[in-house]
XYZ file of C-alpha atoms in Angstrom:
317
model
C 75.304 84.233 79.561
C 77.407 87.372 78.418
C 76.296 90.673 79.170
C 74.703 92.590 76.323
C 72.923 95.952 75.863
C 69.407 95.054 75.949
C 68.927 98.133 73.458
C 71.011 96.387 71.018
C 69.115 92.766 71.089
C 66.475 93.450 68.629
C 69.255 94.844 66.061
C 71.124 91.767 66.750
C 68.400 89.333 65.945
C 67.460 91.273 62.893
C 70.604 91.134 61.587
C 71.265 87.410 62.008
C 67.669 86.813 60.622
C 67.962 88.887 57.633
C 71.580 88.790 57.043
C 71.195 92.516 55.386
C 71.916 95.577 57.087
C 69.031 96.933 54.719
C 66.743 94.372 55.216
C 67.190 94.454 58.962
C 66.689 98.221 59.151
C 63.544 97.710 57.382
C 62.570 95.430 59.609
C 62.821 97.316 62.904
C 61.513 100.411 61.174
C 64.840 102.327 61.254
C 67.600 104.040 58.755
C 70.178 101.932 57.348
C 73.044 104.081 58.949
C 71.579 103.607 62.255
C 71.467 99.715 61.894
C 75.350 99.917 60.565
C 75.954 101.822 63.866
C 74.218 99.096 65.732
C 76.200 96.462 63.774
C 79.599 98.396 64.808
C 78.668 98.607 68.417
C 77.819 95.123 68.489
C 81.099 94.000 67.004
C 82.964 96.094 69.476
C 80.947 94.570 72.423
C 81.639 90.930 71.411
C 85.046 91.389 69.665
C 83.957 89.586 66.587
C 82.880 90.724 62.965
C 79.480 88.625 63.656
C 78.591 89.091 59.853
C 81.173 88.386 57.214
C 80.280 89.617 53.425
C 79.846 86.457 50.909
C 78.906 87.149 47.894
C 75.705 89.798 48.304
C 74.671 88.466 51.473
C 76.195 88.555 54.985
C 76.901 85.122 56.620
C 76.903 85.126 60.301
C 80.232 83.917 62.195
C 79.895 80.675 64.385
C 80.408 82.796 67.598
C 77.314 84.968 66.094
C 75.231 81.712 65.632
C 76.348 80.698 69.104
C 75.311 83.976 70.678
C 71.957 84.120 68.862
C 71.306 80.661 70.344
C 72.363 81.792 73.892
C 69.953 84.942 73.683
C 67.365 82.911 72.392
C 65.202 83.327 75.914
C 65.569 87.118 75.547
C 64.880 87.029 72.032
C 61.672 84.941 72.524
C 60.669 87.520 75.340
C 61.329 90.336 73.291
C 59.265 88.941 70.268
C 56.058 87.863 72.363
C 56.295 91.670 73.680
C 56.236 92.938 70.142
C 54.319 90.553 68.040
C 51.656 92.772 67.684
C 53.876 95.240 65.927
C 54.578 92.953 62.978
C 51.684 94.307 61.011
C 52.187 98.084 61.796
C 53.305 100.164 58.758
C 54.859 103.623 59.642
C 54.604 104.858 56.343
C 50.954 104.432 56.056
C 50.061 105.362 59.929
C 47.681 107.924 60.745
C 48.384 108.206 64.693
C 48.443 111.309 66.973
C 50.718 111.438 69.847
C 50.994 113.870 73.137
C 54.620 113.908 74.534
C 55.801 115.924 77.291
C 59.137 117.225 77.041
C 61.006 120.243 78.408
C 62.552 123.032 76.079
C 65.971 121.479 76.719
C 64.940 118.145 75.353
C 62.931 119.837 72.491
C 65.975 121.714 71.711
C 68.700 119.288 71.694
C 66.277 116.104 70.432
C 63.693 117.441 67.869
C 65.620 119.073 64.872
C 66.930 115.632 63.705
C 64.241 113.660 64.877
C 61.443 115.239 63.179
C 63.348 115.300 59.954
C 63.798 111.558 60.140
C 60.012 110.941 61.413
C 58.366 113.099 58.522
C 60.790 110.778 55.960
C 59.559 107.426 57.350
C 56.223 107.940 59.109
C 54.687 111.279 57.335
C 51.240 111.204 58.533
C 52.197 110.659 62.270
C 51.696 114.046 64.441
C 53.303 114.702 67.804
C 52.155 117.480 69.992
C 55.076 118.175 72.316
C 53.870 119.775 75.488
C 56.029 121.267 78.486
C 55.999 119.282 81.435
C 53.349 120.482 84.425
C 55.179 121.289 87.711
C 54.113 117.733 89.012
C 55.777 116.102 85.958
C 54.434 113.576 83.801
C 53.448 110.815 86.127
C 49.676 111.787 86.695
C 49.557 112.578 83.012
C 50.634 109.379 81.694
C 48.663 107.516 84.257
C 45.339 109.318 83.351
C 46.073 108.613 79.601
C 46.234 112.363 78.722
C 49.718 111.906 77.354
C 51.535 108.732 75.378
C 55.492 109.735 76.304
C 57.255 111.770 78.956
C 60.866 112.168 78.229
C 62.988 113.276 80.922
C 64.512 112.714 84.368
C 62.455 110.855 86.536
C 64.532 109.186 89.273
C 61.725 106.877 90.910
C 58.689 106.019 88.729
C 55.914 104.250 90.042
C 55.481 100.581 89.074
C 52.873 101.355 86.596
C 55.306 103.144 84.154
C 57.887 101.407 82.167
C 61.010 103.057 81.139
C 63.954 102.995 78.490
C 66.967 104.977 79.288
C 67.844 107.305 76.276
C 71.195 109.444 77.100
C 73.225 110.847 79.949
C 74.617 114.543 80.096
C 77.475 116.257 81.758
C 77.426 119.758 83.516
C 78.862 122.521 82.425
C 78.868 126.562 83.437
C 78.001 129.379 81.067
C 79.355 133.043 81.449
C 78.870 136.115 79.323
C 82.052 136.548 77.030
C 84.164 139.200 78.759
C 83.356 138.406 82.344
C 85.901 138.997 84.902
C 86.237 135.566 86.111
C 87.641 134.667 82.536
C 90.921 136.204 83.735
C 91.054 134.191 87.072
C 92.052 130.592 87.728
C 88.767 128.667 87.481
C 88.047 126.981 90.436
C 85.394 126.728 93.290
C 86.275 129.817 94.835
C 86.354 131.745 91.965
C 82.701 130.049 91.178
C 81.270 131.060 94.149
C 82.797 134.780 94.261
C 79.587 135.576 91.731
C 76.019 135.146 91.921
C 74.311 132.649 89.940
C 71.358 132.117 87.748
C 69.472 129.053 87.896
C 66.741 127.057 85.558
C 64.188 124.855 86.912
C 63.050 121.513 85.921
C 66.149 119.178 84.356
C 68.620 121.578 84.427
C 67.631 122.108 88.063
C 69.386 118.579 88.483
C 72.655 119.932 88.313
C 71.884 122.843 90.675
C 70.882 120.478 92.893
C 73.946 118.460 92.845
C 76.220 121.302 93.096
C 74.395 122.737 96.178
C 74.790 119.145 97.785
C 78.535 118.960 96.989
C 78.982 122.559 98.352
C 77.280 121.973 101.332
C 79.509 119.031 102.589
C 82.313 121.508 102.117
C 80.318 123.973 104.363
C 79.968 125.942 101.538
C 77.121 127.807 99.414
C 75.982 129.668 96.126
C 74.347 132.853 96.148
C 71.227 132.247 93.609
C 70.345 135.913 92.343
C 67.806 134.578 89.668
C 65.628 131.741 88.735
C 64.264 131.193 85.104
C 61.599 128.802 83.933
C 62.993 128.187 80.434
C 66.738 126.851 79.720
C 66.767 128.746 76.548
C 66.495 131.878 77.893
C 69.484 131.597 80.195
C 72.121 132.375 77.876
C 70.851 135.223 76.630
C 70.019 136.780 80.073
C 73.271 136.039 81.098
C 75.217 137.784 78.492
C 74.028 141.114 80.074
C 75.107 140.220 83.596
C 77.997 138.602 85.498
C 75.920 135.748 87.054
C 76.715 132.027 86.284
C 74.574 129.425 85.043
C 75.260 125.523 85.383
C 73.507 123.946 82.517
C 73.575 120.680 80.251
C 76.659 120.500 78.379
C 75.117 119.901 74.926
C 72.648 122.443 75.046
C 75.073 124.985 76.667
C 77.634 124.420 73.825
C 75.160 124.885 70.970
C 73.682 128.117 72.416
C 77.137 129.679 73.273
C 78.063 130.844 69.910
C 74.679 132.250 69.702
C 74.164 134.198 72.979
C 77.633 135.701 73.030
C 78.626 133.054 76.200
C 81.545 130.887 77.108
C 81.294 127.497 78.003
C 83.452 126.480 81.171
C 83.817 123.020 82.836
C 82.066 122.422 86.026
C 84.279 123.474 89.139
C 83.532 120.305 90.831
C 82.552 116.639 89.701
C 78.945 116.168 89.283
C 76.594 113.175 88.691
C 75.399 112.954 85.193
C 71.807 113.676 84.491
C 70.088 110.528 83.203
C 67.238 111.082 80.531
C 64.674 108.371 79.842
C 61.786 108.003 77.974
C 58.660 106.853 80.075
C 55.202 105.280 79.214
C 52.312 103.636 81.071
C 52.132 99.783 81.113
C 48.665 99.842 79.148
C 50.674 100.884 75.942
C 53.430 98.394 76.147
C 52.032 95.851 73.372
C 50.541 98.495 71.196
C 52.254 98.196 67.868
C 52.355 101.799 67.078
C 53.279 102.963 70.267
C 56.182 100.179 70.332
C 57.511 101.525 67.183
C 57.377 105.133 68.193
C 59.613 104.051 71.259
C 62.251 102.234 69.122
C 62.423 105.052 66.906
C 63.116 107.494 69.476
C 65.500 105.175 71.071
C 67.217 105.081 67.759
C 67.440 108.870 67.716
C 68.568 108.862 71.076
C 71.606 106.622 70.051
C 72.161 109.386 67.029
C 72.326 112.164 69.596
C 74.612 110.706 71.719
C 76.964 109.930 69.038
C 76.574 113.564 67.846
C 77.127 115.067 71.428
C 79.601 112.495 72.922
C 77.263 111.579 75.624
C 77.527 108.464 76.909
C 74.747 105.535 76.588
C 76.167 103.167 79.213
C 74.773 99.532 79.401
C 72.150 98.291 81.510
C 69.023 100.717 80.394
C 65.996 98.943 79.845
C 64.920 97.775 76.282
C 62.240 99.444 74.451
C 59.881 96.443 75.616
C 61.222 96.527 79.215
């Protein structure tokens, strides 16, 4: 069986079944441009047009029908997980959800998500809370929140997960910083003191320190902040260096009088996923919200150029 991104499996099934981009989008509760984007990725993945226009409809190619049969066991498993959602209508749903997400996640993901959510599900209410120092595991287990969005490397078996996107690291300094007149390398990086932010952004600081330790070197951290969003605005009045997620740094640099630099050495990417407790696995409204957030993550990755490699769990995984 050919490898396929399981995130695209529901899209593929809907497109073959409906033979219409707009109808397939309506079936999954996503926008038509989002479904068109999924079709483009599927065509690239399989090296086949999959659907060819014939009059007012789209006709599946021979290869598309073969693939649909080949993936039948996976499709049936997915349908069995989401059958409870067939009667769910987001336009009429009155639901409230509490979600843990850091200010970094809120900053890069919420603006587009909220606008589109209001358009398709105007009565759904979201309460976004900053994670506690212990993260979201206990809150999910105790049913105090419905979703946790962030970095969680070793979740317990009771939690389900769906990969959303990856982030690369970059460095941020004030405009006019003296290091900008020097070659940018590890030596220059270590000649100045640093500012760290806790939480997801701290992931890169941990990776940095591990890489430097292997070289017998270390950073001098002069300040640590609890808010990622404050970092660029504090930096502009100092000669400190911060290492942050690239999408956030790129968006805030023009507003804060700071300059983005590449990380001075290769660092692992930060993986952001969506987590929920298994009790919500077959809940129709919850499943719809997960699919909606997953689709928004795909749009976000396209906008920021952040990769979404194959192999992440599907929304119903």
